[in-house]
XYZ file of C-alpha atoms in Angstrom:
763
model
C -89.668 83.826 33.171
C -92.668 84.993 31.257
C -93.822 82.804 28.366
C -93.383 86.022 26.003
C -89.931 86.577 27.022
C -89.042 82.757 26.698
C -90.479 82.573 23.304
C -88.591 85.870 22.332
C -85.238 84.421 23.529
C -85.805 81.162 21.678
C -86.833 82.843 18.623
C -83.832 85.228 18.606
C -81.366 82.381 19.303
C -83.058 80.449 16.313
C -82.986 83.439 14.036
C -79.192 84.008 14.699
C -78.184 80.376 14.325
C -80.373 80.250 11.066
C -78.972 83.407 9.730
C -75.290 82.415 10.510
C -75.876 78.931 9.035
C -77.490 80.340 6.086
C -74.888 83.157 5.455
C -72.021 80.496 6.038
C -73.652 78.109 3.665
C -74.280 80.815 0.783
C -70.914 82.344 1.264
C -69.256 79.037 1.157
C -71.224 77.781 -1.771
C -70.419 81.228 -3.749
C -66.840 80.907 -2.925
C -66.672 77.329 -4.117
C -68.461 78.165 -7.252
C -66.160 81.116 -8.003
C -63.004 79.233 -7.299
C -64.207 76.516 -9.577
C -64.783 78.840 -12.342
C -62.038 79.057 -15.090
C -60.194 82.572 -14.919
C -61.255 83.585 -18.240
C -64.870 83.083 -17.171
C -64.677 85.129 -14.033
C -66.739 88.218 -14.509
C -67.012 91.137 -11.983
C -70.700 90.730 -11.840
C -70.679 86.835 -11.067
C -70.836 87.202 -7.161
C -72.982 90.293 -7.602
C -75.671 87.850 -9.062
C -75.494 85.595 -6.313
C -76.020 88.472 -3.862
C -78.681 90.377 -5.875
C -81.126 90.304 -3.026
C -78.742 91.554 -0.448
C -78.953 95.184 0.366
C -75.255 96.539 0.573
C -74.309 97.585 4.136
C -71.463 99.781 2.648
C -71.779 102.396 -0.108
C -69.010 104.933 -0.600
C -68.371 107.674 -3.036
C -64.495 108.070 -3.727
C -62.817 110.902 -5.668
C -60.425 109.007 -8.150
C -59.266 112.132 -9.929
C -59.943 115.785 -8.996
C -58.891 117.660 -12.084
C -55.519 118.750 -10.676
C -52.451 119.303 -12.791
C -53.387 117.433 -15.920
C -55.429 114.739 -14.157
C -59.008 113.700 -15.003
C -62.126 114.063 -13.028
C -63.442 110.786 -12.023
C -65.624 109.407 -9.257
C -65.634 105.922 -8.098
C -68.991 104.637 -6.428
C -68.588 101.192 -4.713
C -70.726 99.032 -2.557
C -70.130 95.562 -1.118
C -70.857 93.905 -4.426
C -71.038 96.562 -7.173
C -68.846 99.140 -8.758
C -69.754 102.349 -10.775
C -67.660 104.934 -12.426
C -68.723 108.511 -13.049
C -66.641 110.036 -15.947
C -63.484 108.438 -17.349
C -61.071 111.052 -18.669
C -57.524 110.389 -19.811
C -55.459 108.874 -17.096
C -58.354 107.317 -14.987
C -56.798 103.721 -15.211
C -53.378 105.059 -14.027
C -54.981 106.757 -10.861
C -57.002 103.486 -10.310
C -53.777 101.445 -10.347
C -52.033 103.898 -8.141
C -54.780 103.743 -5.477
C -55.558 100.007 -5.805
C -59.041 100.677 -7.279
C -60.292 97.495 -8.929
C -61.618 98.630 -12.326
C -61.960 95.110 -13.387
C -65.086 94.919 -11.118
C -66.727 97.651 -12.890
C -70.266 97.205 -14.169
C -71.330 100.686 -15.223
C -69.824 103.618 -16.401
C -71.749 106.984 -16.515
C -70.220 109.852 -18.411
C -71.547 113.419 -18.569
C -70.058 114.380 -21.859
C -68.843 112.602 -25.022
C -65.833 114.871 -25.211
C -62.315 113.821 -24.319
C -62.561 115.411 -21.048
C -64.906 112.813 -19.842
C -64.193 109.798 -22.165
C -60.410 109.996 -22.983
C -59.697 107.186 -20.526
C -62.169 104.727 -21.972
C -60.048 103.307 -24.895
C -57.019 102.429 -22.419
C -59.371 101.236 -19.684
C -61.567 99.069 -22.080
C -58.205 97.310 -23.199
C -57.073 96.777 -19.666
C -60.192 95.401 -18.208
C -60.819 93.194 -21.233
C -57.420 91.586 -20.537
C -58.552 91.078 -16.997
C -61.449 88.889 -18.068
C -64.263 91.363 -17.989
C -66.939 90.254 -20.562
C -69.215 93.298 -20.515
C -69.758 96.999 -19.170
C -72.581 99.344 -19.526
C -71.728 102.645 -20.693
C -74.280 105.361 -20.255
C -73.709 108.812 -21.769
C -74.763 111.546 -24.338
C -75.312 110.695 -28.093
C -72.394 109.524 -30.210
C -70.643 107.312 -27.584
C -71.389 104.216 -29.828
C -70.185 105.820 -33.030
C -67.008 107.212 -31.117
C -65.983 103.753 -30.021
C -66.767 102.442 -33.611
C -64.374 105.170 -35.016
C -61.584 103.815 -32.619
C -61.980 100.260 -33.758
C -58.587 100.395 -35.472
C -56.679 100.751 -32.286
C -59.079 99.659 -29.639
C -59.670 96.105 -30.507
C -62.483 94.595 -28.141
C -62.504 90.888 -29.091
C -63.959 89.312 -25.782
C -65.605 92.288 -24.099
C -68.702 94.355 -25.157
C -69.254 97.939 -24.213
C -73.049 98.352 -24.153
C -73.623 102.011 -24.987
C -76.835 103.646 -23.469
C -77.834 106.948 -24.919
C -78.975 108.884 -21.832
C -81.067 111.277 -23.851
C -83.316 108.225 -25.083
C -83.197 105.820 -22.115
C -82.984 108.190 -19.152
C -83.544 105.813 -16.379
C -81.286 102.941 -14.951
C -82.264 100.756 -12.092
C -80.736 97.814 -10.243
C -81.000 96.073 -6.816
C -78.728 98.948 -5.191
C -79.550 102.288 -6.852
C -81.555 104.120 -9.447
C -79.787 106.784 -11.842
C -81.886 109.274 -13.712
C -79.978 111.249 -16.490
C -80.815 114.949 -16.815
C -79.971 116.185 -20.294
C -78.712 119.875 -20.734
C -79.020 121.096 -24.061
C -76.754 123.594 -25.662
C -78.436 126.904 -26.490
C -75.893 127.692 -29.134
C -75.495 124.693 -31.142
C -78.280 122.174 -32.142
C -77.599 118.435 -31.022
C -74.965 119.395 -28.403
C -75.860 117.850 -25.080
C -74.458 116.948 -21.592
C -75.842 115.005 -18.837
C -76.070 115.446 -15.202
C -77.213 112.497 -13.061
C -79.586 112.012 -10.034
C -78.821 108.895 -7.940
C -81.060 107.398 -5.351
C -79.947 104.453 -3.086
C -82.364 101.779 -2.343
C -83.147 102.164 1.432
C -82.350 99.459 3.830
C -85.283 97.715 5.423
C -85.637 98.276 9.280
C -84.773 95.677 11.839
C -87.173 92.955 12.889
C -89.285 93.561 15.843
C -89.235 90.036 17.344
C -92.122 90.499 19.683
C -94.401 91.387 16.833
C -93.159 88.296 14.886
C -94.229 86.017 17.967
C -97.527 87.668 18.234
C -98.204 87.259 14.539
C -97.296 83.563 14.970
C -94.387 83.611 12.673
C -92.221 80.492 13.185
C -88.487 80.415 12.946
C -87.207 79.855 9.577
C -86.770 81.440 6.179
C -90.216 83.468 6.504
C -88.210 85.625 9.045
C -85.483 86.436 6.393
C -88.288 87.437 3.940
C -89.841 89.647 6.428
C -86.360 91.202 7.228
C -85.674 91.886 3.561
C -89.018 93.925 3.208
C -91.140 91.127 1.725
C -94.650 90.300 2.920
C -95.417 86.513 3.642
C -98.339 84.367 4.039
C -98.535 82.019 6.954
C -99.802 78.335 6.639
C -103.075 79.554 8.118
C -103.521 81.911 5.304
C -102.832 85.124 7.222
C -100.680 87.521 5.398
C -98.015 89.318 7.575
C -96.865 92.666 6.132
C -93.218 93.367 6.521
C -93.722 96.906 7.435
C -95.990 95.691 10.506
C -93.022 93.701 12.050
C -90.027 95.825 11.347
C -88.647 99.117 12.443
C -88.873 102.091 10.061
C -86.535 101.873 7.331
C -83.685 104.320 6.659
C -84.170 107.664 4.978
C -83.560 107.124 1.066
C -80.339 108.974 0.262
C -79.755 110.813 -2.995
C -76.630 112.113 -4.561
C -76.189 114.282 -7.655
C -73.642 114.643 -10.221
C -73.804 118.029 -12.312
C -71.900 119.134 -15.120
C -72.393 122.568 -16.836
C -69.363 122.945 -19.192
C -70.161 126.558 -19.999
C -72.625 129.353 -20.029
C -74.481 128.016 -22.974
C -75.752 124.993 -20.854
C -76.705 127.014 -17.670
C -80.163 128.064 -18.776
C -80.876 124.282 -19.436
C -79.925 123.546 -15.917
C -82.351 126.061 -14.819
C -85.007 124.749 -16.826
C -84.410 121.194 -15.151
C -84.605 122.619 -11.623
C -87.897 120.652 -10.781
C -85.841 117.443 -11.038
C -83.575 118.683 -8.265
C -86.269 120.321 -6.070
C -88.307 117.200 -5.930
C -85.636 115.273 -4.240
C -85.992 117.380 -1.017
C -89.605 117.852 -1.288
C -90.616 114.981 1.126
C -89.036 113.910 4.346
C -88.248 110.414 3.293
C -85.552 111.523 0.741
C -82.297 113.448 1.603
C -79.687 114.801 -0.784
C -76.430 113.854 0.877
C -74.025 114.923 -1.822
C -73.547 116.901 -4.902
C -70.423 116.215 -6.935
C -69.594 119.112 -9.444
C -67.872 118.323 -12.666
C -68.470 121.852 -13.922
C -65.332 124.048 -14.578
C -64.295 126.564 -12.073
C -65.416 129.550 -14.229
C -68.848 128.256 -13.866
C -68.894 127.022 -10.277
C -67.721 130.572 -9.297
C -70.497 132.314 -10.733
C -73.107 133.876 -8.404
C -76.165 132.539 -10.485
C -74.614 129.051 -10.426
C -74.285 129.197 -6.644
C -77.552 130.762 -6.182
C -79.056 127.587 -8.032
C -77.475 125.380 -5.667
C -78.637 127.394 -2.643
C -82.203 127.273 -4.070
C -82.319 123.741 -4.838
C -80.220 121.899 -2.130
C -80.423 122.184 1.683
C -77.610 123.560 3.901
C -76.921 119.860 4.944
C -75.944 118.812 1.515
C -72.261 118.193 1.092
C -70.691 119.682 -2.152
C -67.597 118.391 -3.668
C -66.046 120.456 -6.368
C -63.816 118.733 -9.088
C -61.738 120.876 -11.411
C -61.322 123.442 -8.686
C -58.178 125.466 -8.750
C -57.930 124.592 -5.228
C -57.426 120.945 -5.951
C -53.609 121.187 -5.860
C -52.511 117.498 -5.958
C -52.834 115.143 -8.835
C -52.508 112.080 -6.614
C -49.549 110.541 -8.352
C -47.488 109.884 -5.135
C -45.522 107.090 -6.519
C -44.131 109.251 -9.291
C -42.901 111.753 -6.653
C -41.571 109.068 -4.512
C -39.254 107.642 -7.304
C -38.282 111.233 -8.424
C -37.151 112.162 -5.017
C -35.084 109.080 -4.838
C -33.518 109.486 -8.183
C -32.777 113.236 -7.623
C -30.360 112.185 -5.169
C -28.159 110.616 -7.803
C -28.243 113.520 -10.341
C -30.529 116.454 -9.755
C -30.081 117.920 -13.247
C -30.955 114.606 -14.930
C -33.891 113.787 -12.409
C -35.353 117.125 -11.541
C -38.208 117.225 -8.822
C -41.520 117.579 -10.317
C -42.663 121.239 -10.336
C -45.982 120.028 -8.862
C -44.284 119.276 -5.634
C -43.221 122.909 -5.445
C -46.680 124.228 -6.109
C -48.377 121.779 -3.875
C -50.211 123.480 -1.038
C -52.621 121.059 0.363
C -55.517 122.208 2.643
C -55.571 121.572 6.214
C -59.046 119.805 5.976
C -62.582 120.089 4.864
C -65.440 121.196 6.857
C -67.943 118.566 7.727
C -70.772 120.501 6.267
C -70.246 122.273 2.844
C -67.038 122.424 1.023
C -67.609 125.832 -0.474
C -67.975 127.384 2.920
C -65.219 129.303 4.600
C -65.010 129.581 8.383
C -65.609 133.142 8.022
C -68.852 132.586 6.462
C -70.130 129.943 8.912
C -72.357 132.456 10.605
C -73.619 134.028 7.509
C -75.896 131.422 6.107
C -78.182 134.063 4.432
C -75.193 135.107 1.910
C -75.042 133.339 -1.346
C -71.914 131.000 -1.309
C -69.074 131.916 -3.764
C -66.460 129.674 -4.987
C -65.366 126.623 -2.878
C -62.705 127.668 -0.310
C -61.088 124.213 0.073
C -60.102 121.547 -2.273
C -60.110 117.810 -2.749
C -57.591 115.269 -3.647
C -57.634 111.544 -4.823
C -59.024 109.304 -2.281
C -61.370 111.900 -0.657
C -64.434 109.855 0.278
C -68.038 110.377 1.228
C -69.594 107.487 3.125
C -73.195 107.255 2.196
C -73.692 104.028 4.016
C -72.968 103.886 7.020
C -73.842 107.635 6.815
C -70.581 109.084 8.006
C -70.001 111.707 5.587
C -66.865 113.108 4.338
C -63.593 111.208 5.097
C -60.075 112.560 4.420
C -58.291 109.955 6.346
C -57.076 108.069 3.175
C -56.204 111.075 1.031
C -52.907 110.851 -0.708
C -50.104 113.169 0.629
C -46.570 113.614 -0.140
C -43.864 112.824 2.365
C -40.396 113.656 0.867
C -38.280 113.025 3.961
C -39.692 109.463 4.118
C -38.891 108.834 0.415
C -35.240 109.906 0.889
C -34.699 108.163 4.236
C -35.860 104.869 2.603
C -32.850 104.918 0.321
C -30.300 105.601 3.013
C -31.469 102.614 5.008
C -30.339 100.430 2.210
C -27.085 98.433 2.643
C -24.192 100.362 0.863
C -26.484 103.086 -0.659
C -25.104 105.945 1.364
C -21.382 105.099 0.662
C -21.989 104.721 -3.082
C -23.871 108.092 -3.210
C -21.092 109.784 -1.581
C -18.554 108.311 -3.983
C -20.736 109.375 -6.824
C -21.173 112.997 -5.568
C -17.415 113.099 -5.371
C -16.968 112.210 -8.954
C -19.704 114.456 -10.136
C -17.940 117.429 -8.366
C -14.993 116.789 -10.844
C -17.223 116.734 -13.799
C -18.845 119.816 -15.455
C -22.562 118.672 -15.443
C -23.890 121.999 -16.595
C -25.667 121.355 -19.846
C -28.710 123.740 -19.571
C -27.997 125.685 -22.909
C -27.282 122.315 -24.822
C -29.759 120.973 -27.156
C -31.399 118.533 -28.010
C -32.592 117.839 -24.437
C -34.520 114.640 -24.286
C -37.244 114.439 -21.659
C -38.937 111.101 -21.078
C -42.671 111.468 -20.320
C -43.456 107.806 -20.279
C -41.011 104.798 -20.449
C -43.473 101.709 -19.949
C -45.333 99.754 -22.387
C -48.874 98.650 -23.003
C -50.643 100.122 -19.818
C -49.461 102.824 -17.457
C -48.581 101.970 -14.056
C -47.839 104.124 -10.951
C -44.144 104.669 -11.623
C -43.999 104.355 -15.585
C -46.546 105.942 -17.884
C -46.878 104.681 -21.348
C -44.763 105.905 -24.263
C -43.920 109.670 -24.676
C -40.722 111.554 -25.298
C -40.396 115.318 -25.405
C -37.513 116.729 -27.409
C -36.392 120.375 -26.855
C -34.574 120.945 -30.014
C -33.927 124.668 -29.648
C -34.690 127.274 -26.848
C -38.223 127.725 -28.005
C -38.892 124.479 -30.129
C -40.308 121.211 -28.646
C -41.178 118.030 -30.498
C -42.980 114.827 -29.110
C -42.107 111.344 -30.182
C -45.238 109.267 -29.366
C -47.838 110.283 -27.030
C -49.486 107.668 -24.929
C -52.358 108.276 -22.558
C -51.626 110.979 -20.152
C -48.763 112.665 -22.060
C -50.219 116.269 -21.373
C -50.621 115.528 -17.762
C -47.068 114.461 -17.527
C -45.859 117.880 -19.005
C -47.973 119.709 -16.581
C -46.770 117.820 -13.463
C -43.107 117.926 -14.613
C -42.987 121.668 -15.447
C -45.698 123.160 -13.653
C -48.671 124.960 -14.906
C -46.983 128.091 -16.106
C -43.964 126.391 -17.878
C -46.234 123.755 -19.381
C -48.276 126.592 -21.033
C -44.952 127.809 -22.646
C -44.000 124.199 -23.694
C -47.403 123.646 -25.303
C -47.347 127.105 -27.183
C -43.836 126.365 -28.560
C -44.608 122.721 -29.440
C -43.973 122.411 -33.129
C -44.517 118.746 -34.149
C -45.717 115.410 -32.786
C -44.291 112.036 -34.367
C -46.443 108.941 -33.796
C -44.668 105.571 -34.547
C -47.655 103.347 -34.973
C -51.386 103.138 -33.986
C -51.241 100.927 -30.926
C -53.188 102.809 -28.197
C -50.306 103.154 -25.897
C -48.431 105.359 -28.316
C -51.044 107.819 -29.440
C -54.178 107.941 -27.317
C -52.721 111.224 -25.634
C -52.915 113.057 -28.992
C -56.366 114.496 -28.667
C -55.255 116.235 -25.466
C -52.385 117.659 -27.110
C -54.579 119.033 -30.005
C -57.162 120.405 -27.863
C -54.710 122.370 -25.823
C -53.125 123.610 -28.925
C -56.640 124.502 -30.206
C -57.213 126.675 -27.087
C -53.852 128.473 -27.267
C -54.684 129.472 -30.928
C -51.029 129.401 -32.204
C -49.830 131.148 -35.349
C -49.087 127.929 -37.198
C -50.684 124.477 -36.858
C -48.844 121.440 -35.325
C -46.903 119.246 -37.754
C -48.377 115.873 -37.207
C -46.261 112.902 -38.555
C -48.236 109.824 -38.309
C -49.580 106.782 -40.152
C -52.242 107.983 -42.642
C -54.638 105.402 -41.053
C -55.033 107.897 -38.028
C -57.076 110.320 -40.317
C -60.591 108.818 -40.094
C -60.365 108.935 -36.379
C -59.160 112.442 -36.275
C -61.805 113.608 -38.831
C -64.662 111.907 -36.885
C -63.569 113.604 -33.639
C -63.473 117.035 -35.428
C -66.750 116.667 -37.171
C -68.844 115.122 -34.485
C -67.212 115.946 -30.953
C -64.951 119.078 -31.063
C -63.003 121.129 -33.484
C -59.417 120.287 -33.664
C -58.665 120.333 -37.432
C -57.040 123.636 -37.392
C -54.594 122.535 -34.708
C -52.622 120.208 -37.106
C -51.194 119.420 -40.446
C -50.792 115.682 -41.243
C -47.871 114.220 -43.051
C -47.824 110.394 -43.332
C -44.915 108.629 -41.939
C -44.658 106.613 -45.178
C -44.080 109.639 -47.247
C -40.725 110.307 -45.466
C -39.201 106.935 -46.417
C -37.997 107.824 -49.913
C -37.662 111.445 -49.482
C -36.788 112.786 -45.937
C -38.665 115.946 -44.754
C -36.489 119.008 -44.859
C -38.230 122.435 -45.438
C -38.845 125.666 -43.771
C -41.225 124.133 -41.107
C -38.259 122.383 -39.709
C -35.915 125.392 -39.653
C -37.657 127.075 -36.598
C -37.298 123.464 -34.775
C -33.636 123.570 -35.116
C -34.007 120.420 -37.243
C -32.303 119.675 -40.666
C -34.299 116.567 -41.703
C -36.492 113.843 -40.555
C -36.586 110.377 -42.240
C -38.419 107.171 -41.454
C -38.309 103.558 -42.242
C -40.671 100.503 -41.664
C -39.983 98.396 -38.595
C -40.963 94.883 -37.625
C -43.835 95.264 -35.156
C -47.298 95.683 -36.694
C -48.559 97.087 -39.947
C -47.745 100.668 -40.490
C -45.139 100.797 -37.774
C -42.183 103.094 -38.394
C -38.712 104.175 -36.862
C -37.553 107.749 -37.197
C -34.213 109.412 -37.575
C -33.935 113.350 -36.726
C -30.972 115.227 -37.803
C -30.664 118.442 -35.773
C -28.663 121.651 -37.028
C -25.267 121.914 -35.666
C -24.719 123.974 -32.476
C -21.682 126.117 -31.666
C -19.993 124.970 -34.863
C -20.087 121.363 -33.748
C -21.179 118.236 -35.682
C -25.103 117.767 -36.318
C -26.692 115.569 -33.772
C -28.358 112.629 -35.226
C -31.296 111.082 -33.152
C -32.935 107.904 -33.990
C -36.055 106.491 -32.320
C -37.141 102.789 -32.812
C -40.803 102.935 -31.852
C -41.860 99.386 -31.095
C -39.963 96.743 -33.038
C -38.047 93.482 -32.960
C -34.341 93.649 -34.157
C -34.740 95.429 -37.715
C -32.036 95.912 -40.329
C -33.679 98.801 -41.887
C -33.653 100.676 -38.657
C -29.892 100.044 -38.393
C -29.559 101.610 -41.958
C -31.746 104.448 -40.886
C -29.799 105.231 -37.777
C -26.320 104.513 -39.077
C -23.755 106.751 -37.048
C -26.428 108.106 -34.750
C -25.405 110.266 -31.881
C -28.279 108.879 -29.763
C -30.310 105.933 -30.412
C -33.626 105.700 -28.165
C -34.774 101.979 -28.638
C -37.502 100.041 -26.949
C -36.312 97.183 -24.606
C -39.566 95.621 -23.472
C -38.234 92.288 -22.169
C -35.427 90.915 -20.322
C -32.946 88.812 -22.264
C -34.211 85.244 -21.034
C -37.702 86.151 -22.507
C -36.555 86.511 -26.093
C -39.152 84.052 -27.290
C -42.010 86.083 -25.656
C -40.307 89.254 -27.163
C -40.428 87.616 -30.544
C -44.061 86.571 -30.346
C -45.171 90.155 -29.353
C -42.644 91.739 -31.965
C -40.555 93.539 -29.306
C -36.783 93.537 -28.386
C -34.969 92.356 -25.352
C -32.489 94.591 -23.609
C -29.489 92.996 -25.369
C -31.222 92.985 -28.557
C -31.733 96.715 -28.241
C -28.191 97.441 -27.151
C -26.865 95.287 -30.096
C -29.020 97.257 -32.475
C -27.203 100.324 -31.258
C -23.806 98.747 -31.731
C -24.780 97.603 -35.140
C -25.496 101.181 -36.386
C -22.446 102.502 -34.401
C -24.459 104.867 -32.236
C -22.418 106.780 -29.727
C -25.091 106.543 -27.011
C -27.969 104.228 -26.525
C -31.035 104.847 -24.329
C -33.438 102.013 -23.500
C -37.084 102.728 -22.837
C -40.494 100.999 -23.238
C -40.093 98.634 -20.516
C -42.617 95.882 -19.644
C -44.487 96.985 -16.551
C -43.139 93.909 -14.785
C -40.102 96.093 -14.488
C -41.845 99.061 -12.842
C -38.543 100.195 -11.108
C -35.610 98.819 -12.915
C -35.168 96.249 -15.577
C -32.674 93.250 -15.491
C -29.435 94.508 -16.984
C -26.428 92.720 -18.603
C -22.878 93.040 -17.330
C -21.666 96.544 -16.412
C -19.251 96.369 -19.375
C -22.215 96.059 -21.744
C -23.893 99.246 -20.106
C -20.980 101.585 -20.403
C -22.398 103.699 -23.258
C -26.119 102.666 -22.306
C -28.677 104.634 -20.210
C -31.903 103.332 -18.855
C -35.003 105.833 -19.207
C -37.166 106.757 -16.227
C -40.382 108.881 -16.364
C -39.425 112.554 -15.911
C -35.609 111.881 -16.668
C -34.026 114.744 -19.004
C -30.654 114.286 -20.493
C -28.360 115.915 -22.842
C -25.625 114.363 -25.004
C -22.986 115.550 -22.434
C -25.131 113.901 -19.795
C -24.861 110.601 -21.548
C -21.208 110.505 -21.513
C -21.271 109.988 -17.658
C -24.575 108.197 -17.155
C -22.892 104.677 -16.479
C -21.452 106.318 -13.272
C -24.947 106.395 -11.828
C -25.332 102.562 -12.063
C -23.560 101.489 -8.821
C -25.671 103.737 -6.529
C -28.824 103.093 -8.749
C -28.536 99.266 -8.506
C -27.935 99.566 -4.589
C -31.117 101.654 -4.432
C -33.156 98.929 -6.162
C -31.125 95.836 -4.934
C -34.141 94.188 -3.342
C -36.122 94.796 -6.483
C -33.526 93.561 -8.742
C -32.990 90.460 -6.546
C -36.585 89.526 -6.866
C -36.126 89.849 -10.679
C -33.187 87.402 -10.399
C -35.296 84.948 -8.386
C -38.104 84.998 -10.972
C -35.650 84.405 -13.825
C -34.094 81.397 -11.819
C -37.574 79.899 -11.250
C -38.449 80.250 -15.072
C -35.190 78.602 -15.951
C -35.784 75.614 -13.594
C -39.244 75.285 -15.098
C -37.864 75.137 -18.495
C -35.235 72.648 -17.584
C -37.985 70.381 -16.104
C -40.002 70.609 -19.472
C -36.668 69.695 -21.443
C -36.027 66.673 -19.315
C -39.741 65.502 -19.610
C -39.757 66.215 -23.319
C -39.779 63.038 -25.606
C -36.354 62.526 -27.271
């Protein structure tokens, strides 16, 4: 064996042993340090700081929201140790929860606009990741982001986390150990001061592999110097000789770039053309490659010939284009909502209708590996300008930048209805109970399509959305062409679109007459801006009647004055103004409502309950509907809702969590039912369940539930439906038997724990 070969093998073995030992030691120490850190001190960037000098081996761009059916456009960039989010529209955190995307590890958020389209998800996301222990997140975007957050301070209370806002027009460059991000401002040509941002991102290239023979020739001894050379650092030997990393390593990888472009309307397009030099220089040298362009621009812009010509002129044919907001992006990505709806649909199709999105859904067969906007027919016509994208994307469409694998559709979310239904029939006893239920239903006239009010639940969960229960939102159809919304948490408008379909959702929004907001906790009103913007776009004859705490006014005025015009979309009436004198005027006549009255409830300052008395139909008695908002048991609410036809009451906690409910000023299931009994309500509907009860809450005895219904998202009921709702429970509980058994086990463990505490407590 030659001396050189012997030295090479010895050196190679030493390098491997050293590298393995060092990695094991470093990782073990990092894991030990992290485990020893108190939960409240764990931050998503702790591990990153320990690995700051390590170039990530994996970098992926993942579509979180594609803009389909009321969902936001949001893109998640993740590496081995860092996470970045580009745009954070309303509903982003729910999509992240659905697809197990850990937003608690976010370090930077880059937004292209300061409008609700791009930032509507920030309030909810900020509150959620604050609860997860995150201490700070960098927020890059256009001007006014800081003042917008300041204007939200009444309902977005950040006590332990800081959103560090960076104006991208003043500080246009961000860099860390993984990538650099340059913001490209596009100024409006019609209105001074209006600006949107596009972003140019460049990955730090990985150094090439060590050439061991050259290390031996230069006299580099085994040890940490080899690691420095491998990481691209020059070293000095004991003899004083300088060894350059570039001389003993293979050529590094080509530096990859990727771009986010947002041109909201024609008034910004000339600004994009003026900034063309920023994009051209990316491909000017052989050491840089533009791998991907993500378009946040709306479809009426991306379909324009001059927009497409700009892309062809500034990016190569090898660049992949992903178009968000495309009309070809058919699926919202909320598979769990469809799953539970298909399952509940078996019990009562008229109460649990299938989401219209499922009927409209026509997913593409697959994307080309080159350009998304190119159809197969145009594959041989490279010289022709591309038009609109011919194929769409859905949540979990990914693009692998490192390793450079390109587009990946393997993890894309798809619907499998047959699987959802077959799951339930595999459960013990469910099929027999379903058959029995159907037999009973055949003897009951369940046709109530012309009966009003119709109560449609858009969100039945509390605090934060999860994949099966969105936050508070109830749609009342009070007449054939009249709709009222009670509370509108984040994602309410999207729920309407997915339930009704785009065409019918347009009808609902055009005939939406009023919005009632019970109190100013974020999960009850963050969806309001989307509703107002949609109404503004429809240009209705009369503004929306907005009944809300007067304390919401500064926030709405700020948004109207600094961001987008919404003032003409609503007329504000304070909840407190209806306490002494119920509202009863010509505005309510078209809604089929006689009067609206309110009372203060026991939750937070300026929290209200409401009672609506609807005009009688078919010479019947008026229907009185009472909604609690969030509250502990409340005597004033009982007085307000006396002799209600329907009480909709929050039931956040199960019965053995009464103390927790008291501390958080909420009600348990049995407390909510008792409220209905005390006011002599004919029917009670429970909603606003803690997200620990994502499928079904713990319920009291069947006897206690005879006139009580539990609400699910996308459930719609009339008063006749409620008379027979209790007949659904045997099949419903069989469907969720495993889940409810788990709840019972948790309750038993809590009871044992409390019993031990009582025994150990001093007498």
